[in-house]
Amino acid sequence: MAVGYWHHTGKPQKNKFIGLAGAYHGDTTASMSVGYSELFHKPFVSMVFDVKTFPAPDAARAHHILPSPPAPAGGTASDVSSYVFPSEDPELNTALMSHCLTALDNLLTAQADQTAAIVIEPVMQGAAGMICQPPGFVKGVADLAKKHDVLLIADEVATGFGRTGKLLACGHDQVTPDILCLAKGITGGYLPLAATITTDAIEQAFTSEPDERPPKTLYHGHTYTGNPLACAAAIASLKLFDENNLLDHINQSAQLIQDKLVALRDHPFVSDIRQRGLMVGIELGKARQSDSGPDSFDFARRAGAQLCNAMLPQGLIIRPLGNTLVLMPAPAMDHETLEKMLDIVVATVADWRFDT
Ligand SMILES: *Cc1c(COP(=O)(O)O)cnc(C)c1O
């Protein structure tokens, strides 16, 4: 749609994309290209097209991103109680944000005239390992898109419909993207449905008179476009969203999660906790054992998977992303169930004996 927009508005050379490092956008050829991952997509590397990326403000790995990261705000081997998680270290986040946005600005200066759009997962990158962005980052990206005359595509497939505490994650920074991708939460997950929403300006570019040749119609239909059952499920789910004041409930649940996870702050092998609403990553690592930066445990030891397996017999199924435990409770989950879930997570992590 972004490429078609520029084609129809007389700038067909604007046909490249810029992505955010570590992004996941799905598994079609184009979405693999903007979110290329060795782990997921290696067999298809011959098919993907070239996409330039800019670094994500990944605080837990800032020492790989910043040429000279600021000294950690706290917490080395002997100093557990004053430890500040990387993702909540203000100085580190300021340095990261400035570094990442400058990199994007430079990239756009070099190739905005050939670029259709920047694609991001706003506020929190899911599959990358629950990598959150400091407040203002999405606004920074949106401002640069505007400055360089490229479109902003927000992939809110994971973050949409209240997941981060606002109806849309872009709402945290009062950003309106040019193209918005929605799926997962749109039906509460009960039937498959996705929606691509755009501005009037983009819609207009695809509008032409019936006898105009070539026509400007976007001929990208799908067999199940507008499927009535899926749409009915979405409408019913969105009705419940309103009727049950789900956004309020989500924000209460988010507070409950935050309060419960305080119990893990002093754990010597919890190196970061990243939360945006009901999207949570608990990263396991040896952060406080050395001064060399919060490197994760060696992936081969599969600490994340071991912990998730230990939670199974207690009745909890969660998944890790590498060494990051992922909590994505259903937005409508009642607080009693949520507390039970958090108690299992906290107790299992607290009791776990990592060999060092
Ligand atoms: C799940 C997910 C996708 C995949 O969407 P499909 O509709 O299954 O292709 C894309 N982007 C993000 C951010 C996701 O979390």
Coordinates of C-alpha atoms and ligand atoms in Angstrom, one line a residue:
M1 CA 0.0 0.0 0.0
A2 CA 2.9 2.4 0.8
V3 CA 4.6 1.6 -2.4
G4 CA 1.4 2.0 -4.4
Y5 CA 0.7 5.3 -2.7
W6 CA 4.0 6.8 -3.9
H7 CA 3.5 5.2 -7.4
H8 CA 0.1 6.9 -7.7
T9 CA 1.4 10.2 -6.4
G10 CA 4.2 10.5 -9.0
K11 CA 7.2 9.3 -6.9
P12 CA 7.6 5.6 -8.0
Q13 CA 11.2 5.6 -7.0
K14 CA 10.1 5.7 -3.3
N15 CA 9.8 2.0 -3.0
K16 CA 12.2 0.9 -0.2
F17 CA 11.5 0.3 3.5
I18 CA 13.3 1.0 6.7
G19 CA 12.8 -1.3 9.6
L20 CA 13.7 -1.4 13.3
A21 CA 16.5 -3.9 14.3
G22 CA 15.1 -7.1 15.8
A23 CA 11.6 -6.5 14.4
Y24 CA 9.1 -9.3 13.7
H25 CA 6.3 -8.5 11.2
G26 CA 5.2 -12.0 10.0
D27 CA 6.3 -14.5 7.4
T28 CA 5.3 -13.3 3.9
T29 CA 8.2 -12.3 1.7
A30 CA 7.8 -8.6 2.4
S31 CA 7.3 -9.0 6.1
M32 CA 10.3 -11.3 6.4
S33 CA 12.3 -8.6 4.6
V34 CA 11.4 -5.8 7.0
G35 CA 11.7 -8.2 10.0
Y36 CA 14.5 -10.5 8.8
S37 CA 15.7 -13.0 11.5
E38 CA 18.4 -15.6 11.0
L39 CA 16.6 -17.8 13.5
F40 CA 13.2 -17.7 11.8
H41 CA 13.9 -17.0 8.1
K42 CA 17.3 -18.4 7.1
P43 CA 15.9 -20.9 4.6
F44 CA 14.2 -18.0 2.7
V45 CA 17.1 -15.6 2.7
S46 CA 17.3 -15.9 -1.1
M47 CA 13.8 -14.4 -1.4
V48 CA 13.9 -11.5 0.9
F49 CA 14.7 -8.0 -0.4
D50 CA 17.2 -5.6 1.0
V51 CA 15.9 -3.4 3.9
K52 CA 18.0 -1.0 6.0
T53 CA 17.4 -1.0 9.7
F54 CA 18.1 1.4 12.5
P55 CA 18.9 0.2 16.0
A56 CA 16.2 -0.4 18.6
P57 CA 16.7 1.3 22.0
D58 CA 17.4 -2.1 23.6
A59 CA 18.7 -1.1 27.1
A60 CA 19.7 -4.6 28.2
R61 CA 22.1 -4.7 25.2
A62 CA 23.1 -1.1 25.2
H63 CA 26.7 -2.0 25.4
H64 CA 26.4 -3.5 21.9
I65 CA 24.7 -0.5 20.6
L66 CA 26.3 2.6 22.1
P67 CA 29.9 3.4 21.3
S68 CA 30.4 4.6 24.9
P69 CA 27.4 3.6 27.2
P70 CA 27.0 5.5 30.4
A71 CA 28.0 3.7 33.6
P72 CA 25.2 1.5 34.9
A73 CA 22.9 3.3 37.3
G74 CA 23.6 0.7 39.9
G75 CA 24.0 -2.9 40.9
T76 CA 27.2 -4.7 40.4
A77 CA 28.3 -7.9 42.1
S78 CA 28.2 -6.6 45.7
D79 CA 25.5 -4.1 45.3
V80 CA 22.2 -5.9 44.7
S81 CA 19.9 -3.6 46.5
S82 CA 20.7 -0.5 44.5
Y83 CA 20.4 -2.3 41.2
V84 CA 18.5 -0.4 38.5
F85 CA 17.1 -2.4 35.6
P86 CA 18.7 -1.2 32.3
S87 CA 15.2 -0.6 30.8
E88 CA 14.4 1.9 33.6
D89 CA 17.8 3.7 33.8
P90 CA 16.9 7.3 32.7
E91 CA 20.4 8.2 31.6
L92 CA 20.9 5.1 29.6
N93 CA 17.4 5.5 27.9
T94 CA 18.1 9.1 27.0
A95 CA 21.5 8.1 25.4
L96 CA 19.9 5.2 23.6
M97 CA 17.0 7.2 22.2
S98 CA 19.2 9.9 20.9
H99 CA 21.6 7.4 19.3
C100 CA 18.8 5.4 17.6
L101 CA 16.9 8.4 16.4
T102 CA 20.1 10.0 15.0
A103 CA 20.8 6.7 13.2
L104 CA 17.3 6.9 11.7
D105 CA 17.8 10.5 10.7
N106 CA 21.1 9.7 9.0
L107 CA 19.5 6.8 7.2
L108 CA 16.7 9.0 6.0
T109 CA 19.0 11.7 4.9
A110 CA 20.8 9.1 2.7
Q111 CA 17.8 7.4 1.2
A112 CA 14.4 9.1 2.0
D113 CA 14.0 9.9 -1.8
Q114 CA 13.9 6.1 -2.4
T115 CA 12.0 5.2 0.8
A116 CA 8.3 4.5 0.9
A117 CA 7.9 3.9 4.6
I118 CA 9.4 3.2 8.0
V119 CA 7.9 0.1 9.7
I120 CA 7.9 -0.3 13.5
E121 CA 6.3 -2.2 16.3
P122 CA 5.5 0.7 18.5
V123 CA 6.3 0.8 22.3
M124 CA 7.2 -2.8 22.6
Q125 CA 8.8 -5.3 20.1
G126 CA 7.4 -8.7 20.9
A127 CA 9.2 -11.5 19.2
A128 CA 12.5 -9.6 19.5
G129 CA 12.4 -10.5 23.2
M130 CA 9.9 -8.0 24.7
I131 CA 12.1 -5.0 23.9
C132 CA 10.5 -1.8 25.1
Q133 CA 11.0 1.7 23.9
P134 CA 11.4 4.8 26.2
P135 CA 8.4 7.2 26.2
G136 CA 8.7 9.6 23.3
F137 CA 10.5 7.1 21.0
V138 CA 7.5 6.5 18.8
K139 CA 6.9 10.3 18.5
G140 CA 10.6 10.7 17.6
V141 CA 10.3 8.2 14.7
A142 CA 7.0 9.8 13.6
D143 CA 8.6 13.2 13.5
L144 CA 11.5 12.0 11.4
A145 CA 9.1 10.3 9.0
K146 CA 7.3 13.6 8.6
K147 CA 10.5 15.6 8.3
H148 CA 11.8 13.3 5.5
D149 CA 8.4 12.7 3.7
V150 CA 8.2 9.0 4.2
L151 CA 5.1 7.1 5.5
L152 CA 5.0 5.5 9.0
I153 CA 3.6 2.0 9.2
A154 CA 2.7 0.9 12.8
D155 CA 2.5 -2.8 13.2
E156 CA 0.2 -3.1 16.1
V157 CA -0.7 -6.7 15.5
A158 CA 0.6 -7.5 19.0
T159 CA 0.3 -4.2 20.8
G160 CA -3.2 -3.2 19.6
F161 CA -6.5 -3.3 21.5
G162 CA -5.4 -2.4 24.9
R163 CA -2.4 -4.7 25.3
T164 CA 0.0 -1.9 26.4
G165 CA -2.6 0.0 28.4
K166 CA -4.0 2.3 25.7
L167 CA -6.3 1.2 22.9
L168 CA -3.3 1.6 20.5
A169 CA 0.3 1.7 21.6
C170 CA 0.8 4.7 19.3
G171 CA -1.6 6.5 21.7
H172 CA 1.1 6.7 24.4
D173 CA 2.9 9.3 22.2
Q174 CA -0.2 10.7 20.5
V175 CA 1.1 9.5 17.2
T176 CA -1.2 8.8 14.2
P177 CA 0.6 6.4 11.8
D178 CA -0.1 6.6 8.1
I179 CA -0.8 2.9 7.9
L180 CA -1.9 0.8 10.9
C181 CA -1.8 -3.0 11.0
L182 CA -4.2 -4.8 13.4
A183 CA -4.9 -8.4 14.1
K184 CA -4.6 -10.6 17.2
G185 CA -6.7 -8.7 19.8
I186 CA -9.2 -7.4 17.2
T187 CA -11.4 -10.6 17.8
G188 CA -10.1 -11.4 21.2
G189 CA -8.4 -14.3 19.3
Y190 CA -11.6 -16.3 18.7
L191 CA -11.6 -16.1 15.0
P192 CA -8.9 -15.0 12.5
L193 CA -9.2 -11.4 11.3
A194 CA -6.7 -8.7 10.4
A195 CA -7.3 -5.1 9.3
T196 CA -5.1 -2.5 7.6
I197 CA -6.2 1.0 8.3
T198 CA -5.0 4.1 6.6
T199 CA -5.5 7.8 6.3
D200 CA -7.9 9.6 3.9
A201 CA -4.8 10.9 2.0
I202 CA -3.6 7.4 1.2
E203 CA -7.1 6.1 0.4
Q204 CA -7.5 9.0 -2.0
A205 CA -4.4 8.0 -3.9
F206 CA -6.1 4.7 -4.7
T207 CA -9.3 6.3 -6.0
S208 CA -10.0 6.8 -9.7
E209 CA -12.8 7.2 -12.1
P210 CA -14.2 3.9 -13.6
D211 CA -12.9 4.7 -17.1
E212 CA -9.5 5.9 -15.9
R213 CA -6.6 3.8 -17.3
P214 CA -4.6 2.4 -15.6
P215 CA -7.0 2.3 -12.7
K216 CA -5.8 3.2 -9.2
T217 CA -7.8 0.5 -7.4
L218 CA -5.8 -1.5 -4.8
Y219 CA -6.4 -4.9 -6.4
H220 CA -5.1 -6.8 -3.4
G221 CA -8.2 -8.8 -2.3
H222 CA -8.1 -11.9 -0.3
T223 CA -10.4 -14.9 -0.4
Y224 CA -11.7 -14.2 3.1
T225 CA -11.6 -10.4 3.0
G226 CA -14.5 -9.1 5.1
N227 CA -15.4 -12.5 6.3
P228 CA -18.8 -12.0 8.1
L229 CA -18.2 -14.5 10.9
A230 CA -14.8 -13.1 11.8
C231 CA -16.2 -9.5 11.6
A232 CA -19.1 -10.5 13.8
A233 CA -16.7 -12.0 16.4
A234 CA -14.6 -8.7 16.2
I235 CA -17.7 -6.6 16.7
A236 CA -18.9 -8.7 19.6
S237 CA -15.4 -8.6 21.2
L238 CA -15.1 -4.8 20.8
K239 CA -18.6 -4.5 22.4
L240 CA -17.4 -6.4 25.4
F241 CA -14.3 -4.2 25.4
D242 CA -16.6 -1.2 26.0
E243 CA -19.2 -2.8 28.2
N244 CA -16.7 -4.2 30.6
N245 CA -14.5 -1.1 30.6
L246 CA -11.7 -3.4 29.6
L247 CA -9.1 -0.6 29.3
D248 CA -9.6 0.2 33.0
H249 CA -9.4 -3.5 33.9
I250 CA -6.2 -3.8 31.9
N251 CA -4.6 -0.9 33.7
Q252 CA -5.5 -2.4 37.1
S253 CA -4.1 -5.7 36.0
A254 CA -0.9 -4.0 34.8
Q255 CA -0.5 -2.5 38.3
L256 CA -1.1 -5.8 39.9
I257 CA 1.6 -7.3 37.7
Q258 CA 4.0 -4.5 38.6
D259 CA 3.4 -4.9 42.3
K260 CA 3.8 -8.7 42.2
L261 CA 7.0 -8.6 40.2
V262 CA 8.7 -6.3 42.8
A263 CA 9.4 -9.6 44.5
L264 CA 11.9 -10.4 41.7
R265 CA 13.8 -7.1 41.8
D266 CA 16.4 -8.4 44.2
H267 CA 16.9 -11.7 42.4
P268 CA 20.6 -12.1 41.4
F269 CA 19.7 -13.6 38.0
V270 CA 16.8 -11.4 37.0
S271 CA 18.7 -8.8 34.9
D272 CA 15.7 -6.8 33.5
I273 CA 12.0 -6.6 33.8
R274 CA 10.2 -4.8 31.0
Q275 CA 6.6 -4.1 31.2
R276 CA 4.1 -2.1 29.1
G277 CA 0.6 -2.8 30.3
L278 CA 0.0 -6.5 29.8
M279 CA 3.1 -7.1 27.8
V280 CA 5.9 -8.3 30.1
G281 CA 9.4 -9.7 29.6
I282 CA 11.4 -11.0 32.5
E283 CA 15.0 -11.3 31.4
L284 CA 17.3 -13.8 33.1
G285 CA 21.0 -13.0 33.1
K286 CA 24.0 -12.5 35.2
A287 CA 23.8 -8.7 35.2
R288 CA 24.8 -8.2 38.8
Q289 CA 27.7 -10.7 38.8
S290 CA 30.0 -8.7 36.7
D291 CA 30.8 -5.2 35.5
S292 CA 30.9 -6.2 31.8
G293 CA 27.3 -5.4 31.1
P294 CA 24.1 -7.3 31.5
D295 CA 24.7 -10.1 29.1
S296 CA 22.1 -12.9 29.1
F297 CA 22.9 -16.4 30.1
D298 CA 24.4 -18.5 27.3
F299 CA 21.3 -19.4 25.2
A300 CA 22.5 -23.0 24.9
R301 CA 21.7 -23.5 28.6
R302 CA 18.1 -22.7 27.8
A303 CA 17.4 -21.1 31.2
G304 CA 14.1 -19.6 29.9
A305 CA 12.8 -22.9 28.7
Q306 CA 13.9 -24.7 31.9
L307 CA 11.9 -22.3 34.0
C308 CA 8.9 -22.5 31.8
N309 CA 9.0 -26.3 32.0
A310 CA 9.2 -26.0 35.8
M311 CA 6.0 -24.0 35.8
L312 CA 4.1 -26.6 33.7
P313 CA 3.3 -29.0 36.5
Q314 CA 2.0 -26.1 38.5
G315 CA -0.6 -25.5 35.8
L316 CA 0.9 -22.5 34.1
I317 CA 1.8 -22.5 30.4
I318 CA 4.0 -19.6 29.4
R319 CA 6.8 -19.4 26.8
P320 CA 10.3 -17.9 26.8
L321 CA 11.9 -15.9 24.1
G322 CA 15.5 -17.0 24.6
N323 CA 16.2 -16.1 28.2
T324 CA 13.3 -13.8 28.5
L325 CA 10.1 -15.1 30.1
V326 CA 7.1 -13.7 28.4
L327 CA 3.9 -12.8 30.2
M328 CA 1.0 -11.9 27.9
P329 CA -2.1 -12.6 30.0
A330 CA -5.5 -12.3 28.3
P331 CA -6.7 -8.7 28.7
A332 CA -10.0 -9.9 30.2
M333 CA -8.3 -12.3 32.7
D334 CA -9.8 -11.9 36.2
H335 CA -7.5 -10.7 38.9
E336 CA -7.7 -13.9 40.9
T337 CA -6.4 -15.9 37.9
L338 CA -3.8 -13.3 37.2
E339 CA -2.5 -13.4 40.8
K340 CA -2.3 -17.2 40.6
M341 CA -0.3 -16.9 37.5
L342 CA 2.1 -14.3 39.0
D343 CA 2.5 -16.3 42.2
I344 CA 3.6 -19.3 40.2
V345 CA 6.1 -17.2 38.1
V346 CA 7.5 -15.4 41.1
A347 CA 7.9 -18.6 43.3
T348 CA 9.4 -20.6 40.4
V349 CA 12.0 -17.9 39.5
A350 CA 12.8 -17.3 43.2
D351 CA 13.3 -20.9 44.0
W352 CA 15.3 -21.7 40.8
R353 CA 18.8 -22.8 41.4
F354 CA 20.9 -21.6 38.5
D355 CA 24.3 -23.1 38.3
T356 CA 26.7 -20.3 37.7
Ligands
LIG1 C1 2.0 -12.0 15.4 C2 2.6 -10.9 14.8 C3 2.5 -10.7 13.4 C4 2.0 -11.8 12.5 O1 0.9 -11.5 11.9 P1 0.2 -12.4 10.8 O2 -1.1 -11.8 10.6 O3 0.0 -13.8 11.5 O4 1.0 -12.5 9.7 C5 3.0 -9.6 12.8 N1 3.5 -8.6 13.5 C6 3.6 -8.7 14.9 C7 4.1 -7.5 15.7 C8 3.1 -9.8 15.5 O5 3.2 -9.9 16.9

